[in-house]
């Protein structure tokens, strides 16, 4: 691991940054989530999660529940479930309905084999010790329980990586600037099966490929700006690069009518 990648890993997992900036509210998370409304095919992720829990009865915990996107849907579709949302950031829990608690995923405040299903959706890349959290998920679910995990591929949104490096290069006066930070790199769709397989005998990957097509710059600009908590990790003036990316996008859309982003994410279904 290079010094630069080690520093970025530390930044992605830094608790004070996650609690105090990245997820102090749901502004930036919501900006990242909202980009998918322009994706085709458009996946109903909360619906897919609810479908995977169709046979589950009893207690379900959403570890790293964020702004409660999945809990909210489960409360509507499955009022029979006993739902609990956990997150390390108190600020982002403000609007989450029902029972919530501030908790560290490496030490879940739950009894062994007390949970019938656990969710860890787009969050394992933020924990310092991924194998430890996988062990905790395994510990708290029953023998017949299920754990649902989601993350993105290493090739996800490659067009945004290219756009960022072009914009950063123009700001710095070089051919291409430094790469933007990747949140999911530590726990990508490619790495996840081996990490989860250490505790679960069956790990099924449900891939969800798609293409986002925007006809104005703002959805992409808002998504890129949502990484402002890690602005110091980009080795380039962050706001200036965002504004340069906006100009490049506007020109591209004026010439081609749209800008496309290739998405590669997925859900992993884990059982004993």
Short mmCIF file of C-alpha atoms in Angstrom, two decimals:
data_model
loop_
_atom_site.label_atom_id
_atom_site.label_comp_id
_atom_site.label_asym_id
_atom_site.label_seq_id
_atom_site.Cartn_x
_atom_site.Cartn_y
_atom_site.Cartn_z
CA UNK A 1 0.00 0.00 0.00
CA UNK A 2 1.38 3.42 -0.95
CA UNK A 3 1.59 6.29 1.51
CA UNK A 4 -1.14 8.09 -0.44
CA UNK A 5 -3.56 5.15 -0.43
CA UNK A 6 -2.91 4.54 3.28
CA UNK A 7 -3.76 8.17 4.00
CA UNK A 8 -6.96 7.90 2.00
CA UNK A 9 -7.97 4.69 3.78
CA UNK A 10 -7.41 6.46 7.09
CA UNK A 11 -9.53 9.40 5.93
CA UNK A 12 -12.38 7.16 4.76
CA UNK A 13 -12.49 5.44 8.17
CA UNK A 14 -11.76 8.42 10.43
CA UNK A 15 -14.55 8.54 12.97
CA UNK A 16 -14.31 12.26 13.72
CA UNK A 17 -14.58 13.04 10.01
CA UNK A 18 -17.52 10.68 9.51
CA UNK A 19 -19.42 11.96 12.55
CA UNK A 20 -18.51 15.63 12.34
CA UNK A 21 -18.56 16.27 8.60
CA UNK A 22 -19.41 13.49 6.14
CA UNK A 23 -22.56 12.33 7.96
CA UNK A 24 -23.28 15.17 10.36
CA UNK A 25 -26.51 15.52 8.34
CA UNK A 26 -27.90 13.67 5.35
CA UNK A 27 -27.06 16.45 2.84
CA UNK A 28 -24.13 14.72 1.14
CA UNK A 29 -25.47 11.17 1.42
CA UNK A 30 -28.77 12.31 -0.10
CA UNK A 31 -26.88 13.95 -2.98
CA UNK A 32 -25.14 10.67 -3.75
CA UNK A 33 -28.38 8.72 -3.47
CA UNK A 34 -30.30 11.13 -5.69
CA UNK A 35 -28.04 10.61 -8.71
CA UNK A 36 -29.57 7.16 -9.21
CA UNK A 37 -32.96 8.58 -10.18
CA UNK A 38 -31.41 9.10 -13.64
CA UNK A 39 -30.23 5.48 -13.89
CA UNK A 40 -31.57 2.92 -16.37
CA UNK A 41 -32.59 0.34 -15.44
CA UNK A 42 -33.74 2.03 -12.27
CA UNK A 43 -33.49 -0.37 -9.35
CA UNK A 44 -35.76 -0.13 -6.34
CA UNK A 45 -33.02 -0.90 -3.82
CA UNK A 46 -35.22 -0.70 -0.71
CA UNK A 47 -37.71 -2.95 -2.50
CA UNK A 48 -34.98 -5.45 -3.36
CA UNK A 49 -33.88 -5.51 0.27
CA UNK A 50 -37.48 -6.01 1.43
CA UNK A 51 -37.82 -8.85 -1.06
CA UNK A 52 -34.73 -10.59 0.31
CA UNK A 53 -36.28 -10.35 3.79
CA UNK A 54 -39.65 -11.77 2.72
CA UNK A 55 -39.14 -14.97 4.72
CA UNK A 56 -37.65 -13.21 7.76
CA UNK A 57 -39.66 -12.78 10.93
CA UNK A 58 -38.63 -11.04 14.11
CA UNK A 59 -35.68 -8.68 14.66
CA UNK A 60 -33.86 -6.80 11.90
CA UNK A 61 -30.98 -4.36 12.47
CA UNK A 62 -29.69 -1.86 9.91
CA UNK A 63 -26.04 -1.27 10.82
CA UNK A 64 -24.86 2.08 9.48
CA UNK A 65 -28.42 2.99 8.57
CA UNK A 66 -27.55 6.55 7.55
CA UNK A 67 -30.62 8.63 6.75
CA UNK A 68 -32.94 5.62 7.09
CA UNK A 69 -33.71 5.07 3.40
CA UNK A 70 -34.07 1.31 3.89
CA UNK A 71 -35.64 1.40 7.34
CA UNK A 72 -38.32 3.77 6.10
CA UNK A 73 -39.32 1.36 3.33
CA UNK A 74 -39.27 -1.66 5.64
CA UNK A 75 -41.51 0.12 8.12
CA UNK A 76 -44.04 0.62 5.33
CA UNK A 77 -43.80 -2.83 3.73
CA UNK A 78 -43.09 -4.96 6.81
CA UNK A 79 -44.73 -3.44 9.89
CA UNK A 80 -44.47 -6.88 11.49
CA UNK A 81 -40.69 -6.64 11.80
CA UNK A 82 -38.94 -5.31 14.90
CA UNK A 83 -36.55 -2.79 13.30
CA UNK A 84 -33.54 -1.05 14.79
CA UNK A 85 -31.28 1.49 13.09
CA UNK A 86 -27.68 1.95 14.22
CA UNK A 87 -25.14 4.54 13.12
CA UNK A 88 -22.05 6.20 14.58
CA UNK A 89 -23.21 9.67 13.45
CA UNK A 90 -25.97 11.13 15.66
CA UNK A 91 -26.72 13.93 13.19
CA UNK A 92 -27.79 11.65 10.37
CA UNK A 93 -30.18 9.71 12.62
CA UNK A 94 -32.38 12.77 13.23
CA UNK A 95 -35.01 11.93 10.64
CA UNK A 96 -34.91 8.15 10.86
CA UNK A 97 -38.27 6.76 12.01
CA UNK A 98 -38.60 4.37 14.92
CA UNK A 99 -35.95 2.92 17.20
CA UNK A 100 -32.41 4.13 16.53
CA UNK A 101 -29.17 4.25 18.50
CA UNK A 102 -25.64 5.56 18.14
CA UNK A 103 -23.37 2.52 18.00
CA UNK A 104 -19.99 1.34 16.76
CA UNK A 105 -20.22 -1.48 14.22
CA UNK A 106 -17.08 -3.11 15.63
CA UNK A 107 -18.87 -3.60 18.97
CA UNK A 108 -22.56 -4.01 18.27
CA UNK A 109 -24.73 -3.52 21.38
CA UNK A 110 -26.67 -6.69 20.61
CA UNK A 111 -26.75 -10.13 22.18
CA UNK A 112 -25.30 -13.09 20.32
CA UNK A 113 -27.79 -14.78 17.95
CA UNK A 114 -30.46 -12.20 18.82
CA UNK A 115 -31.10 -10.86 15.30
CA UNK A 116 -32.92 -12.57 12.43
CA UNK A 117 -31.47 -10.34 9.70
CA UNK A 118 -28.79 -7.66 9.57
CA UNK A 119 -28.21 -5.00 6.92
CA UNK A 120 -24.83 -3.41 6.21
CA UNK A 121 -25.56 -1.35 3.13
CA UNK A 122 -22.86 0.83 1.59
CA UNK A 123 -21.05 1.21 4.90
CA UNK A 124 -18.43 -1.51 5.44
CA UNK A 125 -15.80 0.55 3.60
CA UNK A 126 -16.06 3.11 6.42
CA UNK A 127 -15.10 0.74 9.26
CA UNK A 128 -11.40 0.54 10.22
CA UNK A 129 -11.45 -3.25 10.75
CA UNK A 130 -13.72 -4.86 8.14
CA UNK A 131 -13.13 -8.50 9.25
CA UNK A 132 -14.04 -7.54 12.83
CA UNK A 133 -17.35 -6.03 11.72
CA UNK A 134 -18.10 -9.08 9.57
CA UNK A 135 -17.50 -11.20 12.68
CA UNK A 136 -19.87 -8.98 14.64
CA UNK A 137 -22.58 -9.33 11.98
CA UNK A 138 -22.08 -13.08 12.12
CA UNK A 139 -22.21 -13.07 15.91
CA UNK A 140 -25.50 -11.23 16.28
CA UNK A 141 -27.54 -13.08 13.65
CA UNK A 142 -29.16 -16.43 14.34
CA UNK A 143 -27.88 -19.61 12.68
CA UNK A 144 -30.65 -19.35 10.09
CA UNK A 145 -30.34 -15.58 9.80
CA UNK A 146 -29.38 -13.56 6.74
CA UNK A 147 -26.99 -10.63 6.32
CA UNK A 148 -27.45 -8.24 3.39
CA UNK A 149 -24.47 -6.16 2.32
CA UNK A 150 -24.07 -3.70 -0.55
CA UNK A 151 -21.18 -1.90 -2.19
CA UNK A 152 -19.87 -0.75 -5.58
CA UNK A 153 -17.47 -2.27 -8.09
CA UNK A 154 -13.96 -0.97 -8.61
CA UNK A 155 -15.15 0.07 -12.10
CA UNK A 156 -18.19 1.96 -10.81
CA UNK A 157 -18.68 5.48 -12.23
CA UNK A 158 -15.39 5.45 -14.12
CA UNK A 159 -16.60 8.42 -16.18
CA UNK A 160 -16.72 10.54 -13.01
CA UNK A 161 -13.17 9.55 -12.16
CA UNK A 162 -12.09 10.61 -15.64
CA UNK A 163 -14.05 13.88 -15.40
CA UNK A 164 -12.48 14.69 -12.03
CA UNK A 165 -8.94 14.06 -13.26
CA UNK A 166 -9.54 16.18 -16.35
CA UNK A 167 -10.99 19.04 -14.30
CA UNK A 168 -8.24 18.78 -11.69
CA UNK A 169 -5.62 18.78 -14.42
CA UNK A 170 -7.03 21.96 -15.93
CA UNK A 171 -7.07 23.62 -12.50
CA UNK A 172 -3.45 22.61 -11.87
CA UNK A 173 -2.28 23.26 -15.41
CA UNK A 174 -1.30 19.65 -16.06
CA UNK A 175 -2.54 17.03 -18.52
CA UNK A 176 -4.42 15.08 -15.83
CA UNK A 177 -4.81 15.81 -12.16
CA UNK A 178 -4.76 13.43 -9.20
CA UNK A 179 -7.52 10.87 -8.79
CA UNK A 180 -10.56 11.60 -6.67
CA UNK A 181 -11.08 9.61 -3.51
CA UNK A 182 -13.00 6.33 -3.73
CA UNK A 183 -15.10 5.41 -0.70
CA UNK A 184 -15.77 1.83 -1.79
CA UNK A 185 -12.20 0.90 -2.75
CA UNK A 186 -11.51 -0.77 0.61
CA UNK A 187 -14.61 -2.97 0.29
CA UNK A 188 -15.42 -3.24 -3.39
CA UNK A 189 -17.78 -5.68 -5.06
CA UNK A 190 -14.70 -7.61 -6.16
CA UNK A 191 -13.21 -7.85 -2.66
CA UNK A 192 -16.44 -8.37 -0.72
CA UNK A 193 -17.10 -12.10 -1.34
CA UNK A 194 -13.77 -13.18 0.18
CA UNK A 195 -14.16 -10.88 3.19
CA UNK A 196 -17.71 -12.05 3.83
CA UNK A 197 -16.90 -15.68 3.05
CA UNK A 198 -14.62 -15.81 6.07
CA UNK A 199 -17.76 -15.98 8.24
CA UNK A 200 -20.56 -17.07 5.90
CA UNK A 201 -20.64 -20.32 3.94
CA UNK A 202 -22.94 -18.95 1.24
CA UNK A 203 -22.38 -15.53 -0.28
CA UNK A 204 -24.51 -14.73 -3.32
CA UNK A 205 -23.79 -11.57 -5.33
CA UNK A 206 -26.68 -9.80 -7.00
CA UNK A 207 -25.11 -7.43 -9.53
CA UNK A 208 -27.02 -4.25 -10.41
CA UNK A 209 -25.44 -2.69 -13.51
CA UNK A 210 -26.88 0.39 -15.13
CA UNK A 211 -26.25 3.67 -16.91
CA UNK A 212 -27.00 7.12 -15.51
CA UNK A 213 -27.92 9.65 -18.20
CA UNK A 214 -28.11 13.34 -17.28
CA UNK A 215 -29.02 16.24 -19.52
CA UNK A 216 -27.85 18.99 -17.20
CA UNK A 217 -24.69 19.20 -15.10
CA UNK A 218 -26.21 19.69 -11.65
CA UNK A 219 -26.95 16.07 -10.58
CA UNK A 220 -23.36 15.04 -11.35
CA UNK A 221 -21.91 18.20 -9.82
CA UNK A 222 -23.91 17.64 -6.62
CA UNK A 223 -22.68 14.05 -6.46
CA UNK A 224 -19.05 15.09 -6.86
CA UNK A 225 -19.43 17.92 -4.35
CA UNK A 226 -20.84 15.45 -1.80
CA UNK A 227 -17.25 14.29 -1.19
CA UNK A 228 -16.40 17.65 0.40
CA UNK A 229 -15.66 15.97 3.75
CA UNK A 230 -12.58 14.52 2.05
CA UNK A 231 -11.61 17.68 0.13
CA UNK A 232 -8.17 17.66 1.76
CA UNK A 233 -7.47 14.21 0.28
CA UNK A 234 -7.77 15.28 -3.36
CA UNK A 235 -4.44 17.16 -3.68
CA UNK A 236 -6.17 19.87 -5.70
CA UNK A 237 -8.36 22.91 -4.85
CA UNK A 238 -11.67 21.13 -4.32
CA UNK A 239 -14.22 23.86 -5.10
CA UNK A 240 -12.26 25.07 -8.11
CA UNK A 241 -12.19 21.53 -9.48
CA UNK A 242 -15.93 21.14 -8.93
CA UNK A 243 -16.59 24.35 -10.85
CA UNK A 244 -14.25 23.30 -13.66
CA UNK A 245 -16.05 19.94 -13.86
CA UNK A 246 -19.35 21.83 -14.16
CA UNK A 247 -18.00 23.77 -17.15
CA UNK A 248 -16.68 20.60 -18.83
CA UNK A 249 -20.02 18.85 -18.27
CA UNK A 250 -21.98 21.77 -19.68
CA UNK A 251 -19.83 21.71 -22.82
CA UNK A 252 -20.16 17.96 -23.21
CA UNK A 253 -23.95 18.08 -22.83
CA UNK A 254 -24.21 20.99 -25.27
CA UNK A 255 -22.33 18.93 -27.88
CA UNK A 256 -23.81 15.48 -27.24
CA UNK A 257 -27.16 16.15 -25.59
CA UNK A 258 -26.34 14.14 -22.45
CA UNK A 259 -23.59 12.77 -20.20
CA UNK A 260 -23.53 9.08 -19.32
CA UNK A 261 -22.12 7.38 -16.23
CA UNK A 262 -21.71 3.60 -16.01
CA UNK A 263 -22.81 2.17 -12.65
CA UNK A 264 -21.71 -1.18 -11.25
CA UNK A 265 -22.99 -1.98 -7.80
CA UNK A 266 -24.54 -4.92 -6.08
CA UNK A 267 -26.09 -6.59 -3.07
CA UNK A 268 -24.47 -9.59 -1.38
CA UNK A 269 -26.74 -12.07 0.41
CA UNK A 270 -24.89 -13.93 3.17
CA UNK A 271 -25.99 -17.07 4.96
CA UNK A 272 -24.31 -19.80 7.01
#
